[in-house]
mmCIF file of C-alpha atoms in Angstrom:
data_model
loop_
_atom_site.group_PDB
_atom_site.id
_atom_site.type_symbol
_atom_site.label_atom_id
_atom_site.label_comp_id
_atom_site.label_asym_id
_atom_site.label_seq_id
_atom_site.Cartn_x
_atom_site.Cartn_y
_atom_site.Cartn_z
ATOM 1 C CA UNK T 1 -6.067 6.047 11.971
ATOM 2 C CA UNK T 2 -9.837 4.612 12.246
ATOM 3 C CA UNK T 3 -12.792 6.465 10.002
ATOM 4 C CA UNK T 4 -16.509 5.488 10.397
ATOM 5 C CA UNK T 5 -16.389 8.148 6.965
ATOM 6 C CA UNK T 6 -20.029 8.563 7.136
ATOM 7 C CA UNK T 7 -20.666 4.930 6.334
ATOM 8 C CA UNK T 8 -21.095 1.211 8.368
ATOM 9 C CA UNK T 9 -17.420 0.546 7.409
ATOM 10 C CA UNK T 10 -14.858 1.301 9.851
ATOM 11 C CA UNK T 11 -11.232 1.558 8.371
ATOM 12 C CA UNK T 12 -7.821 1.602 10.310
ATOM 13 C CA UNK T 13 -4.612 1.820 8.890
ATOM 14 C CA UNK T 14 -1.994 0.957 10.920
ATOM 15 C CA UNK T 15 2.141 1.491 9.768
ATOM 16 C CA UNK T 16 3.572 4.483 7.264
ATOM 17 C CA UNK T 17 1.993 5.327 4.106
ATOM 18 C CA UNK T 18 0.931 8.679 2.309
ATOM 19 C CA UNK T 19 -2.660 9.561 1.388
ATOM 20 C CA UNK T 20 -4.565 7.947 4.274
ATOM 21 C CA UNK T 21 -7.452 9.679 3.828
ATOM 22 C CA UNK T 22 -7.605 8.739 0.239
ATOM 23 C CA UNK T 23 -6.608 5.586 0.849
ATOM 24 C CA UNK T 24 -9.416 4.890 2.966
ATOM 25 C CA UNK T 25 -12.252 6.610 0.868
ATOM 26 C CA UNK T 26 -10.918 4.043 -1.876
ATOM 27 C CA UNK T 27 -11.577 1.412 0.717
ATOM 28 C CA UNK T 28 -14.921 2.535 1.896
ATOM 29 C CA UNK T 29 -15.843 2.806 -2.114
ATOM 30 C CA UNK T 30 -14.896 -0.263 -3.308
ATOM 31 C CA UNK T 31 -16.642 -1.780 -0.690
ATOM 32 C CA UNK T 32 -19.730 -0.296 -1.062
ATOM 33 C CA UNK T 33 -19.876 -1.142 -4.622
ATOM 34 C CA UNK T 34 -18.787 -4.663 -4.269
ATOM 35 C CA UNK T 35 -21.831 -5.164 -1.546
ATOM 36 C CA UNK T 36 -23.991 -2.035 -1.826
ATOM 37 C CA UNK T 37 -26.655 -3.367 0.848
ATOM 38 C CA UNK T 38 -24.285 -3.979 3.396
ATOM 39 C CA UNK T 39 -26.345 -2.827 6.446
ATOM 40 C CA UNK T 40 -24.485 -4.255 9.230
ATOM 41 C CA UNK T 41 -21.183 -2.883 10.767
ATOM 42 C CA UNK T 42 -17.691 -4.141 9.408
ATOM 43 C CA UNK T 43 -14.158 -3.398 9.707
ATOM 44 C CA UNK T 44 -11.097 -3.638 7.823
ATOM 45 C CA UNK T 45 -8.520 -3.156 9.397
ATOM 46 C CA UNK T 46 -4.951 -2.184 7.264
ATOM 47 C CA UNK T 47 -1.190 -2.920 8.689
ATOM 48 C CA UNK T 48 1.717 -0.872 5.974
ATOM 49 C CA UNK T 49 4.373 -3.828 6.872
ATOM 50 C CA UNK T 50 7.937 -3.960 4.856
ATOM 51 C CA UNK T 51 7.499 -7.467 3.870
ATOM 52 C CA UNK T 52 4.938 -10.094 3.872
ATOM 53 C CA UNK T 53 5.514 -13.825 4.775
ATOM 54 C CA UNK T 54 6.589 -15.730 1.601
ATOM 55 C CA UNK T 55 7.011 -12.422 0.059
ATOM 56 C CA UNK T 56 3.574 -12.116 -0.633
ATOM 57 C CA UNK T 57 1.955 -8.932 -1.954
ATOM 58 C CA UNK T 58 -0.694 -9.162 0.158
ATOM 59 C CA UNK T 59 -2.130 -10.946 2.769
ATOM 60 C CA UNK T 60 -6.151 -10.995 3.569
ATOM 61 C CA UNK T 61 -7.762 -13.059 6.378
ATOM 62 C CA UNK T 62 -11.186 -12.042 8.178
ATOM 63 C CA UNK T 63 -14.326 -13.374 8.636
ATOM 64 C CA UNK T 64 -18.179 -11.833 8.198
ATOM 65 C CA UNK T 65 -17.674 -8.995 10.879
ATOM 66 C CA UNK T 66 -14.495 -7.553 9.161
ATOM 67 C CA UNK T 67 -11.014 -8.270 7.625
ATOM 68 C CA UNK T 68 -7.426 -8.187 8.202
ATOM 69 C CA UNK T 69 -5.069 -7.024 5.393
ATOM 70 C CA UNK T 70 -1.490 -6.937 5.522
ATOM 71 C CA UNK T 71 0.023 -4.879 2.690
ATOM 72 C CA UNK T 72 3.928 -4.854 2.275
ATOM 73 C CA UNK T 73 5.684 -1.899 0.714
ATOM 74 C CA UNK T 74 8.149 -4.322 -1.004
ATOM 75 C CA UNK T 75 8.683 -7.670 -2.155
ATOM 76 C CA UNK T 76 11.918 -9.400 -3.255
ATOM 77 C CA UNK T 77 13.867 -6.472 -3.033
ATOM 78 C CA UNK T 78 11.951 -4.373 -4.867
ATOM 79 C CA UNK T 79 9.541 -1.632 -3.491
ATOM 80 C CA UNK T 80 6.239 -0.780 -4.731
ATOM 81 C CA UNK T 81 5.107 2.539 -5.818
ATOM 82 C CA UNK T 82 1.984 3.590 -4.195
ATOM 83 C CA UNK T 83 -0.164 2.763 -7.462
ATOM 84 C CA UNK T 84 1.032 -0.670 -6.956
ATOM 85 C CA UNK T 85 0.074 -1.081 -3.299
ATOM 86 C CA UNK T 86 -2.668 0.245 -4.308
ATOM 87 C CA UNK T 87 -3.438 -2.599 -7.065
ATOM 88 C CA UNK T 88 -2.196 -4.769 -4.701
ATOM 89 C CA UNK T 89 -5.059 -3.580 -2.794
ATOM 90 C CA UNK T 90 -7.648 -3.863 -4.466
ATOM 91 C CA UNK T 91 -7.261 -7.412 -4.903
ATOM 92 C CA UNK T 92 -7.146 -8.069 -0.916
ATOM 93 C CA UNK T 93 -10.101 -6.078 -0.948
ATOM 94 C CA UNK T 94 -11.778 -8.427 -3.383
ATOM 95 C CA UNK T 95 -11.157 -11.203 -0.366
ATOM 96 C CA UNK T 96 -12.284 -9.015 2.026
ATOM 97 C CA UNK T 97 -15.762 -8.845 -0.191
ATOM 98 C CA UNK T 98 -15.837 -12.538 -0.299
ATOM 99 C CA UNK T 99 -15.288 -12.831 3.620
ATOM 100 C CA UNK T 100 -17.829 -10.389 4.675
ATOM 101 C CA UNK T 101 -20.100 -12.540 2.178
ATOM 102 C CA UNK T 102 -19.362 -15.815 3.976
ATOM 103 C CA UNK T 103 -18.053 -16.717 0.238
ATOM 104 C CA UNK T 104 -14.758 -17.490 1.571
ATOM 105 C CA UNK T 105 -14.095 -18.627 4.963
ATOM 106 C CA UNK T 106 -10.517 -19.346 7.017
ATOM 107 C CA UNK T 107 -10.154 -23.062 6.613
ATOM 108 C CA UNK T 108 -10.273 -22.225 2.761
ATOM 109 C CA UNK T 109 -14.246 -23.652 2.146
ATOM 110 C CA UNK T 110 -15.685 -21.413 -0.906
ATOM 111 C CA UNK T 111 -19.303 -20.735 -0.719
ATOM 112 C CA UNK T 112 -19.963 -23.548 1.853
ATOM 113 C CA UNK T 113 -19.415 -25.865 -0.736
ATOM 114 C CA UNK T 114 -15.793 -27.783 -0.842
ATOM 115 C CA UNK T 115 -12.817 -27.315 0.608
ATOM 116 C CA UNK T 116 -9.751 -26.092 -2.016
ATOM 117 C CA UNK T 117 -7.006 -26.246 0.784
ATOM 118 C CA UNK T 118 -5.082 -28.858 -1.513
ATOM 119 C CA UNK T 119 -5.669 -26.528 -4.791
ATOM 120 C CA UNK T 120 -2.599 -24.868 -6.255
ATOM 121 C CA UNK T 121 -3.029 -20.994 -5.466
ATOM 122 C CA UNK T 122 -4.165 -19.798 -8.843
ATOM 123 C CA UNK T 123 -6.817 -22.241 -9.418
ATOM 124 C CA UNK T 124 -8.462 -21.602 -6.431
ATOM 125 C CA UNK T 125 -12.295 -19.990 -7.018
ATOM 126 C CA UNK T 126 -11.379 -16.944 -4.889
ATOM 127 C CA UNK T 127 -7.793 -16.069 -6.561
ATOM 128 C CA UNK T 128 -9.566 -16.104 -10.067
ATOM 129 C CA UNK T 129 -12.241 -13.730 -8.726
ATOM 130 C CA UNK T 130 -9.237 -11.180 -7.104
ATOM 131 C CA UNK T 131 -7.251 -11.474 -10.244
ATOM 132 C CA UNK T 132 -10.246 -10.565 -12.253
ATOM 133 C CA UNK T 133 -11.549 -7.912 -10.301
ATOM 134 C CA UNK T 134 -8.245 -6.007 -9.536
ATOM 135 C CA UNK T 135 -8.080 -4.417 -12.030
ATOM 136 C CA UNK T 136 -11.266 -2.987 -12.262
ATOM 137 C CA UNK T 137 -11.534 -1.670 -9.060
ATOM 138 C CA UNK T 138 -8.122 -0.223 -9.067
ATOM 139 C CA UNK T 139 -8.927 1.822 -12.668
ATOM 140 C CA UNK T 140 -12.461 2.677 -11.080
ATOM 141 C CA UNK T 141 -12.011 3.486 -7.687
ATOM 142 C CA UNK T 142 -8.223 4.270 -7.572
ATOM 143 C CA UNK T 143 -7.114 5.921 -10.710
#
């Protein structure tokens, strides 16, 4: 399902989920508030999977044309409601901000400045921001 939804950001959302349309104007929104003078085209492109690798409960890679997220409907076992996906999310979405941003880039250098490949997951700069921010945007934007 791909939207332009009147805006530079193009959203597809690939796999089984209810309340695409929503789901994407929650996309589009947080976006928009998280860089609100992003001229350029982007995409973000969404795949509804069962599980991620390593049981993740997300997975966000991209680059400063657009971002990947992989959202799983379950993890160990146990599936998510759509509010949680939805949380789940919004915290991708915080990655996809920093990508499009050039904050964050693949090989896991934040802001051009050192590389954290050898951090432990939650101390790395762009985890703290997505824990942070999840929240946030989920209550704002979601809720």
């Amino acid at each position: 399902m791909n939207t332009k939804n009147g805006s530079n950001i193009h959203v597809s959302i690939r796999g089984r989920i209810a309340q695409k349309t929503r789901i994407k104007d929650y996309i589009v929104e947080t976006i928009q508030h998280m860089l609100p003078r992003l001229r350029r085209n982007v995409t973000v492109d969404i795949q509804i999977v069962n599980v991620c690798e390593n049981e993740f409960y997300g997975l966000c890679w991209g680059d400063r044309s657009g971002s990947e997220i992989e959202l799983p409907r379950k993890a160990y076992g146990v599936p998510f409601t759509l509010d949680e996906m939805m949380r789940n999310l919004a915290h991708e979405l915080v990655h996809t901000k920093q990508l499009l941003r050039g904050e964050l880039s693949r090989n896991q250098w934040w802001k051009n400045d050192q590389s954290y490949s050898n951090t432990i997951y939650g101390k790395q700069p762009w985890e703290k921001e997505a824990y942070i921010l999840e929240d946030t945007i989920y209550q704002k934007y979601w809720l």
